[in-house]
Tab-separated table of C-alpha atoms and ligand atoms in Angstrom:
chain	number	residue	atom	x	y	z
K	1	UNK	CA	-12.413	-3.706	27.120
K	2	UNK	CA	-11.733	-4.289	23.343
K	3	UNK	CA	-8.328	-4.879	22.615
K	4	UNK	CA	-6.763	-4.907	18.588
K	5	UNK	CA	-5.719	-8.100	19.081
K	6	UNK	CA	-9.586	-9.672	19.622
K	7	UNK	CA	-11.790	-10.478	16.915
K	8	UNK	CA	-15.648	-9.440	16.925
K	9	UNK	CA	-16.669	-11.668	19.432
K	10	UNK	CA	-13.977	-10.328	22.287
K	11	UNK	CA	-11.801	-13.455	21.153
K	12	UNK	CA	-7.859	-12.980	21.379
K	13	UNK	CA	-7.428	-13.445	17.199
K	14	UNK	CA	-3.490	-14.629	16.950
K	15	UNK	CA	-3.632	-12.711	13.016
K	16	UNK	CA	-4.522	-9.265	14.372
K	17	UNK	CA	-2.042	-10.047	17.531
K	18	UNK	CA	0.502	-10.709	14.663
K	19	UNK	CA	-0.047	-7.850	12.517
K	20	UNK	CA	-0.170	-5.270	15.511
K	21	UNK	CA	3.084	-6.307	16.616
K	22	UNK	CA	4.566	-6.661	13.106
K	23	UNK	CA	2.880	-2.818	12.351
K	24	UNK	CA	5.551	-1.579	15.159
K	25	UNK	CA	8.617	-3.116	14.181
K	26	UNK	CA	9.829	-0.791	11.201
K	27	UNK	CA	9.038	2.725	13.404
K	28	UNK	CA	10.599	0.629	16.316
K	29	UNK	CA	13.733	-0.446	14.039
K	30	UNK	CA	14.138	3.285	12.832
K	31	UNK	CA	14.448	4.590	16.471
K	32	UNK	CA	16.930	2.089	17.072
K	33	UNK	CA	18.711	2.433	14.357
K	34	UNK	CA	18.469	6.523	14.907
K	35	UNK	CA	19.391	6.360	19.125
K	36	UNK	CA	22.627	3.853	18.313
K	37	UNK	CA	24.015	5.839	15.140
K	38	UNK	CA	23.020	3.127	12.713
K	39	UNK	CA	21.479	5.792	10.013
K	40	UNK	CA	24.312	6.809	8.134
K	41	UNK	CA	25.984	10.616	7.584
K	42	UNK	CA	22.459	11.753	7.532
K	43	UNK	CA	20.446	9.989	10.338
K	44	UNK	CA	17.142	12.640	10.347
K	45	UNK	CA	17.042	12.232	6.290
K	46	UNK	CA	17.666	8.609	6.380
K	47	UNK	CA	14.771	8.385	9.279
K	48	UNK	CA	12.700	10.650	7.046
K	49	UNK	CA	13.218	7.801	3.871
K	50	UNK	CA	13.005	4.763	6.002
K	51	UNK	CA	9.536	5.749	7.607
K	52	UNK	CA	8.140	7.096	4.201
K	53	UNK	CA	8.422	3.383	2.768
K	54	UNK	CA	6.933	2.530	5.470
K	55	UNK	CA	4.117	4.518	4.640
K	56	UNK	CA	3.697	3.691	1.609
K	57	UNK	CA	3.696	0.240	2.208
K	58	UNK	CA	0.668	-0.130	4.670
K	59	UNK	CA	-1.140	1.756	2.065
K	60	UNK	CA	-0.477	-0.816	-0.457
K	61	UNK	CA	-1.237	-3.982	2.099
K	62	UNK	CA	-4.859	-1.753	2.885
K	63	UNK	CA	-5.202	-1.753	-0.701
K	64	UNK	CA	-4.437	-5.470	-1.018
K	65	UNK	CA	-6.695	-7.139	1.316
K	66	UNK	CA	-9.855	-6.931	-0.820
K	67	UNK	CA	-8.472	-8.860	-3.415
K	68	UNK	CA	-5.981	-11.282	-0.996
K	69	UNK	CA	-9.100	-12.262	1.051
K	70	UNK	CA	-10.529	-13.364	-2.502
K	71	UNK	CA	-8.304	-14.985	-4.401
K	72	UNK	CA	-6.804	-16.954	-1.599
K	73	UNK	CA	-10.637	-16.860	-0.069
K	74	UNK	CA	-9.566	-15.742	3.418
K	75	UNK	CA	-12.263	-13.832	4.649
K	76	UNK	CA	-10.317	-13.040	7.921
K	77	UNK	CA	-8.102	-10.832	6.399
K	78	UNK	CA	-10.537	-8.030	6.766
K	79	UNK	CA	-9.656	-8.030	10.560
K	80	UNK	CA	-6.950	-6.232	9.510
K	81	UNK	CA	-7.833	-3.837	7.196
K	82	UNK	CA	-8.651	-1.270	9.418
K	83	UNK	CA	-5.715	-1.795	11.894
K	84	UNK	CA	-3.171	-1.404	8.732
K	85	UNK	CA	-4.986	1.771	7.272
K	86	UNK	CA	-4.442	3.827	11.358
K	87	UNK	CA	-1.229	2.457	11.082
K	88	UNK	CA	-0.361	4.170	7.519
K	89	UNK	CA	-1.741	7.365	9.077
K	90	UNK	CA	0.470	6.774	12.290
K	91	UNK	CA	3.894	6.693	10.234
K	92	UNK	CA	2.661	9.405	7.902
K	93	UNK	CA	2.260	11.282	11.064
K	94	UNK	CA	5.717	10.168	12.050
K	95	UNK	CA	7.541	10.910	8.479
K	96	UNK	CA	6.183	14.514	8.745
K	97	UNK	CA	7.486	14.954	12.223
K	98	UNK	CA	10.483	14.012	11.024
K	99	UNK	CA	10.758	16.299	8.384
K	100	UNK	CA	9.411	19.409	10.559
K	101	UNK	CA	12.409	18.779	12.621
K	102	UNK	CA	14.858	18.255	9.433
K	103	UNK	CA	13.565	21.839	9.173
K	104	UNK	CA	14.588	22.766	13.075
K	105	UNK	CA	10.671	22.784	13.210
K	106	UNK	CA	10.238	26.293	11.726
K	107	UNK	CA	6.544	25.773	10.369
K	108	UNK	CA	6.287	28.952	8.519
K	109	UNK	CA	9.385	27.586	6.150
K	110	UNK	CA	7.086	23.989	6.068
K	111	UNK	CA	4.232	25.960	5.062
K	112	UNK	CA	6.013	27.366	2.391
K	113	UNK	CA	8.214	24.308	1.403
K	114	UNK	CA	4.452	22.480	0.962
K	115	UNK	CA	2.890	24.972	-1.013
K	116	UNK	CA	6.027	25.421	-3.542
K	117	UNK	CA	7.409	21.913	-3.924
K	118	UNK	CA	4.771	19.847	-5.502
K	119	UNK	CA	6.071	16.592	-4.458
K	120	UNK	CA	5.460	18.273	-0.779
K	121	UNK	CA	2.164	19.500	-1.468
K	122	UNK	CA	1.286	15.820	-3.020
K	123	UNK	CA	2.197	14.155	-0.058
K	124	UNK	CA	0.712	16.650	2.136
K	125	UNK	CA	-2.883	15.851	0.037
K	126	UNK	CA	-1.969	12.399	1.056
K	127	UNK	CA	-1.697	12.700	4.715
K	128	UNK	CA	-4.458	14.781	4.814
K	129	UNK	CA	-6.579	12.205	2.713
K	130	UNK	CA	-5.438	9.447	5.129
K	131	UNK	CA	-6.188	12.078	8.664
K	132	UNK	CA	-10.010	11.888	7.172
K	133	UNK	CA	-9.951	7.751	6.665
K	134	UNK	CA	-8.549	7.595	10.308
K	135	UNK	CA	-10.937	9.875	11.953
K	136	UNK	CA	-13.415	7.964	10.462
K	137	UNK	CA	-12.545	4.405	10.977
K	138	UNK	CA	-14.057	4.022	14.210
K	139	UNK	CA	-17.279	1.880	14.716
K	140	UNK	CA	-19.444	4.563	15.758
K	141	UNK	CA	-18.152	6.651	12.923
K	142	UNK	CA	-19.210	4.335	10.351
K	143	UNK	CA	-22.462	3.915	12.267
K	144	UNK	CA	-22.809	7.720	12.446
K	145	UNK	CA	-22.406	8.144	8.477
K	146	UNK	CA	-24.660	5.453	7.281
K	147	UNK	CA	-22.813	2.516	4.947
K	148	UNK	CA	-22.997	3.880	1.647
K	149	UNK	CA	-21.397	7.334	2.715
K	150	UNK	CA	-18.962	5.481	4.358
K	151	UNK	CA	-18.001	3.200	1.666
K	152	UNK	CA	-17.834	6.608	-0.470
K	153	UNK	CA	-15.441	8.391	1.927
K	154	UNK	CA	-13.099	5.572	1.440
K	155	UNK	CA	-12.705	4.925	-1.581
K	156	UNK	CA	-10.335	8.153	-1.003
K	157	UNK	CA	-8.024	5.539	-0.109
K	158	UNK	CA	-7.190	4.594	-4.338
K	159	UNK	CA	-6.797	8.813	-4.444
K	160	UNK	CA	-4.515	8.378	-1.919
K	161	UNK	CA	-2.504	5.548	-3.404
K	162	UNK	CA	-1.849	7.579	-6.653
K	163	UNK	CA	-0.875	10.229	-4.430
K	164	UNK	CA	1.705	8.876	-2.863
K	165	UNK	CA	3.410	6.725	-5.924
K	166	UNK	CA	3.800	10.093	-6.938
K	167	UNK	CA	5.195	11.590	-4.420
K	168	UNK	CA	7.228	8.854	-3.933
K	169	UNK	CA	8.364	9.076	-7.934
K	170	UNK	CA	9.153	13.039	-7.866
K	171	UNK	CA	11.379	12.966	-4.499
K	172	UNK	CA	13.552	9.852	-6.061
K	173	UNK	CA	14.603	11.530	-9.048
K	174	UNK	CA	17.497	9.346	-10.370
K	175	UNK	CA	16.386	5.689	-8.149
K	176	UNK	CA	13.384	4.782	-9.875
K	177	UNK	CA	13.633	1.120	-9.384
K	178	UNK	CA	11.216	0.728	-6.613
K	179	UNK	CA	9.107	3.685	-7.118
K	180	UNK	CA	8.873	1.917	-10.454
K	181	UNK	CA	7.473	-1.560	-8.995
K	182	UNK	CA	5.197	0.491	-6.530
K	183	UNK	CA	3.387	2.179	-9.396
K	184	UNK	CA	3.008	-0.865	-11.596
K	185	UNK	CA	1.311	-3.026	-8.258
K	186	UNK	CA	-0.989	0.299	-7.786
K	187	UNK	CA	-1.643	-0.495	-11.580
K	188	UNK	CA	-2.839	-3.613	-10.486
K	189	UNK	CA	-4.676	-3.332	-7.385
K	190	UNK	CA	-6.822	-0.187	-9.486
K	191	UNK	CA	-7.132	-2.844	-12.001
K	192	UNK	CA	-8.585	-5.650	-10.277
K	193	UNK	CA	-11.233	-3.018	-8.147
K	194	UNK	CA	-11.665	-1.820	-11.956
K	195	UNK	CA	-12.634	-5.368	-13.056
K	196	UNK	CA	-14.358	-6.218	-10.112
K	197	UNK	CA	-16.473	-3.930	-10.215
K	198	UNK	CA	-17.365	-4.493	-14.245
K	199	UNK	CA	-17.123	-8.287	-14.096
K	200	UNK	CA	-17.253	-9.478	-10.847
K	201	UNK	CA	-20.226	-12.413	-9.907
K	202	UNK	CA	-21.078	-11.492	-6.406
K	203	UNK	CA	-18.123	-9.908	-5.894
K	204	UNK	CA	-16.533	-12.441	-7.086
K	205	UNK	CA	-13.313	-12.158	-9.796
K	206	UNK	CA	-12.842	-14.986	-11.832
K	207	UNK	CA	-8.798	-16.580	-11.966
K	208	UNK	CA	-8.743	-15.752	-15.466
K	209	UNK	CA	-9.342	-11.990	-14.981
K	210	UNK	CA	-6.594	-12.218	-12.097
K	211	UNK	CA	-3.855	-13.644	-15.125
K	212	UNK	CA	-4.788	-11.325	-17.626
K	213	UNK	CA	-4.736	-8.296	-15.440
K	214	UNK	CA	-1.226	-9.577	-13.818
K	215	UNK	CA	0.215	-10.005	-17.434
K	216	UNK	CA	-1.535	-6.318	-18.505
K	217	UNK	CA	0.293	-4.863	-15.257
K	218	UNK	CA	3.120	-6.194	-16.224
K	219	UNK	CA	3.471	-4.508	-19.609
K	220	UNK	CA	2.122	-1.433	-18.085
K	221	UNK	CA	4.824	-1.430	-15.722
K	222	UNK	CA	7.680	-1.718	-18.781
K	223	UNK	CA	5.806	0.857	-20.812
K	224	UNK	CA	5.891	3.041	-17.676
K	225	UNK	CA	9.299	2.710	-16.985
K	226	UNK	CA	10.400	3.104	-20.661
K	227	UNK	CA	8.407	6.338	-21.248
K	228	UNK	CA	9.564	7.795	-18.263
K	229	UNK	CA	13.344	7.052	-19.378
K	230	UNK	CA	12.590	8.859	-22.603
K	231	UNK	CA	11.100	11.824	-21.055
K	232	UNK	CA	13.611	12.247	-18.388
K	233	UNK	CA	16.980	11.101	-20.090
K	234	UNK	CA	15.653	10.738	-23.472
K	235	UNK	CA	16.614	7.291	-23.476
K	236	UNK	CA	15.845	5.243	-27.016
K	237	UNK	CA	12.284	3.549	-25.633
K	238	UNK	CA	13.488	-0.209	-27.283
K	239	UNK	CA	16.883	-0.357	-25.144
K	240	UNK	CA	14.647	0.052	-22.136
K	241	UNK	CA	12.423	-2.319	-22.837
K	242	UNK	CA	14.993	-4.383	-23.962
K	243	UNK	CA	16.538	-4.436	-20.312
K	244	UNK	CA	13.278	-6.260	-19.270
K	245	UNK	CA	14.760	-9.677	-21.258
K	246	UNK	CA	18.382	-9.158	-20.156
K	247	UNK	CA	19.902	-10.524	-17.141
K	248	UNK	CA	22.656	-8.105	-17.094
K	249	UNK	CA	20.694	-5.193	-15.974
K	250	UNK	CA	18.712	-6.705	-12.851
K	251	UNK	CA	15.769	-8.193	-12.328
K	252	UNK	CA	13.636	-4.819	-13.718
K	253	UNK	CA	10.079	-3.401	-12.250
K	254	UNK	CA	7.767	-5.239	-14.404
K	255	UNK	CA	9.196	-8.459	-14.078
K	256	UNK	CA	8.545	-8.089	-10.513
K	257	UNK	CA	4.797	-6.907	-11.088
K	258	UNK	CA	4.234	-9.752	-13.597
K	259	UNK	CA	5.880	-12.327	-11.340
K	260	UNK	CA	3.918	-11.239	-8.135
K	261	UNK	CA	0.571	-11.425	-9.965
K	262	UNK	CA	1.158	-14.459	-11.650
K	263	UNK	CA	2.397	-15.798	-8.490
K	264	UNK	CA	-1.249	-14.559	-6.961
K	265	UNK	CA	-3.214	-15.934	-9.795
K	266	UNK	CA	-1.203	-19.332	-9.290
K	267	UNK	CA	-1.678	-19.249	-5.174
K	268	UNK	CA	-5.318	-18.426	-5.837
K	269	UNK	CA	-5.924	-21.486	-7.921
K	270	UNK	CA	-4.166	-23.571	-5.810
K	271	UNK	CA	-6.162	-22.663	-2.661
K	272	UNK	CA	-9.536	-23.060	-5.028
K	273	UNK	CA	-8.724	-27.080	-5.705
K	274	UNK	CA	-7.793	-27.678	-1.884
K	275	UNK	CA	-10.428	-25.565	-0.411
K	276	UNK	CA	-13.174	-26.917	1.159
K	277	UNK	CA	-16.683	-26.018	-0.165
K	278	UNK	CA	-18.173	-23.548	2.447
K	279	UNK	CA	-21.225	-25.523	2.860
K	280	UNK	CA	-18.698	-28.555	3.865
K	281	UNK	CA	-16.678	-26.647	5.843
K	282	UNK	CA	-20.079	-25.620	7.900
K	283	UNK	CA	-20.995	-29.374	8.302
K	284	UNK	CA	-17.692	-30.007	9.328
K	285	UNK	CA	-17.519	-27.003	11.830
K	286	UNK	CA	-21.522	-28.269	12.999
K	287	UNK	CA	-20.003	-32.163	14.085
H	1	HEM	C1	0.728	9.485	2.558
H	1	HEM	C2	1.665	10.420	2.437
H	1	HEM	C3	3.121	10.159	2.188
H	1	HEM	C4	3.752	9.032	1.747
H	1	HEM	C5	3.144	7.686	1.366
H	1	HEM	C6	5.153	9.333	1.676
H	1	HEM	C7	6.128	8.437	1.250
H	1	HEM	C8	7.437	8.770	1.046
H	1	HEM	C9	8.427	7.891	0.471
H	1	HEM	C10	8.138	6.448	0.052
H	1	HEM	C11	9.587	8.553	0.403
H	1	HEM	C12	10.900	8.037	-0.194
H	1	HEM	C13	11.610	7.066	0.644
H	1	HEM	C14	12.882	6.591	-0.046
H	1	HEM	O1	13.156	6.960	-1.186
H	1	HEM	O2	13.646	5.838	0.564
H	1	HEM	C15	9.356	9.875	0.926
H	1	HEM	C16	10.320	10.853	1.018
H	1	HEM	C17	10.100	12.095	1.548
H	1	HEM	N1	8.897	12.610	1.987
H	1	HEM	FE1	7.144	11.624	2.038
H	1	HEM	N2	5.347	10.636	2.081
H	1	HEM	C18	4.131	11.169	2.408
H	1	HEM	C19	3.894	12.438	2.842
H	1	HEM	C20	4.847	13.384	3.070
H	1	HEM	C21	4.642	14.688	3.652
H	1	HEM	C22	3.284	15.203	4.132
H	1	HEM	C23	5.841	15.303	3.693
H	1	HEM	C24	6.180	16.666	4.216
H	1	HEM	C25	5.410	17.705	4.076
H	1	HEM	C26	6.827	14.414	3.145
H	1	HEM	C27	8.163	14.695	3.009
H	1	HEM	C28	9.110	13.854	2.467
H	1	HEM	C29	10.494	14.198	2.318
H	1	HEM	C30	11.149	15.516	2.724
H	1	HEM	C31	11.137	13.102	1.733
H	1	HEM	C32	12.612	12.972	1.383
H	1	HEM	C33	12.925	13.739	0.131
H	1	HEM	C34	14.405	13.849	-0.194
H	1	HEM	O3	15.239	13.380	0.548
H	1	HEM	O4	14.715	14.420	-1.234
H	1	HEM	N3	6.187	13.263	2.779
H	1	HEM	N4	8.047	9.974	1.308
């Protein structure tokens, strides 16, 4: 019997037994929180919020393993990959239960809700992306489609990342703070498959591509934020980005972005000076 929290070999693996127990604890909170009144005025809509950012944020942690596993070179992390990506469908699943039932589960009104409000019908594109990656995750499903067609299929899964910062952006109208942040670590996790891809060494990216993109998010992220403030309030586009230097308005988006890629870049080169080379780490593993 294979269990999610063995490895390859049928051995119990205590990361997957962590992250399958950690993947339960935010749908488990919300239920809790819902069954003993802890959700507010509005305890359907608050459910409805709290298990959206909890879709979003699987997405993201799919998104990041490729470029965790390599820049802290821990191969392992792919053990999780797929287990995160079911569970993003899972609470996607959940978020749009939620809402059918905020709408006393009349699906002809959901119907039409999805095809008038775009930020409905973008999210809907999302959960429908991420039904496709699920029913395809299995083993035998990537054995079925061959490796290449596979690998094709899923690369949905950046489509589906853009989809839902944008969802996430259109619904929070006025709270863009973390919407904000989400978009500018998409920026970066696009980025670095962006410059893997043109120069990666065996699919490898070098620390100094890992800074520079970190410090490019980062700007990206400001510019972001201060264009949208000019489009939607017609905010004066310095004062904005003026807020990223002052320490009376918060710690803003891009700060965060810049901070959590330099703090990557700086992990990564820390782990490559105490790292082991792998052919030492074989001889070692061999004695
Ligand atoms: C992968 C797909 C999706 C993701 C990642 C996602 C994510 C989110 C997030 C992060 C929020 C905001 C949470 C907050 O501000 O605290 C949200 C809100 C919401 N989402 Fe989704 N969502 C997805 C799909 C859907 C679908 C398919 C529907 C329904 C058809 C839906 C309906 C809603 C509604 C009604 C809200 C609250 C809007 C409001 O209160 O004004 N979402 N979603």
């Amino acid at each position: 019997m294979v269990f999610p929290w063995n490895d390859y070999s049928g051995r119990l693996s205590p990361l997957r037994l962590v992250v399958f127990v950690a993947l339960f604890v935010p749908a488990g909170w919300v239920a809790f929180a819902y069954g003993f009144g802890l959700l507010g005025a509005r305890p359907l809509n608050e459910a409805i919020h709290q298990i959206g950012l909890w879709t979003i944020r699987p997405i993201f942690l799919a998104l990041a393993v490729t470029p965790l596993r390599q820049i802290l070179q821990w191969p392992r992390l792919i053990l999780v990959r797929r287990m995160i990506g079911v569970a993003a469908f899972a609470y996607v699943l959940i978020h749009f239960m939620l809402y059918t039932a905020s709408e006393a589960f009349d699906f002809a009104k959901v119907a039409s809700e999805i095809v008038l409000r775009i930020y409905l019908t973008i999210g809907f594109a999302a959960l429908l992306g991420l039904a496709a990656l699920a029913a395809t995750s299995t083993d035998g499903m990537v054995r079925r489609l061959g490796g290449k067609r596979w690998q094709l299929l899923h690369r949905l899964v950046y489509a589906i990342g853009v989809l839902a910062v944008i969802h996430y952006c259109f619904q929070s109208k006025l709270e863009q703070w973390e919407p904000t942040v989400m978009a500018g670590l998409l920026g970066w996790l696009l980025g670095y498959r962006l410059l893997l891809w043109r120069f990666g060494q065996r699919g490898w990216l070098a620390l100094p591509w890992v800074g520079a993109l970190s410090v490019v998010a980062g700007i990206g992220t400001a510019l972001g934020e201060a264009a949208y403030f000019r489009l939607a309030f017609r905010a004066p586009l310095m004062r904005v980005l003026d807020a990223n230097f002052s320490a009376q308005t918060g710690v803003r988006p891009a700060v965060v972005v810049l901070a959590i890629g330099v703090a990557l870049t700086a992990a990564g080169a820390v782990r490559a000076m105490t790292a082991r080379p792998a052919k030492q780490r074989l001889r070692a593993a061999r004695v």
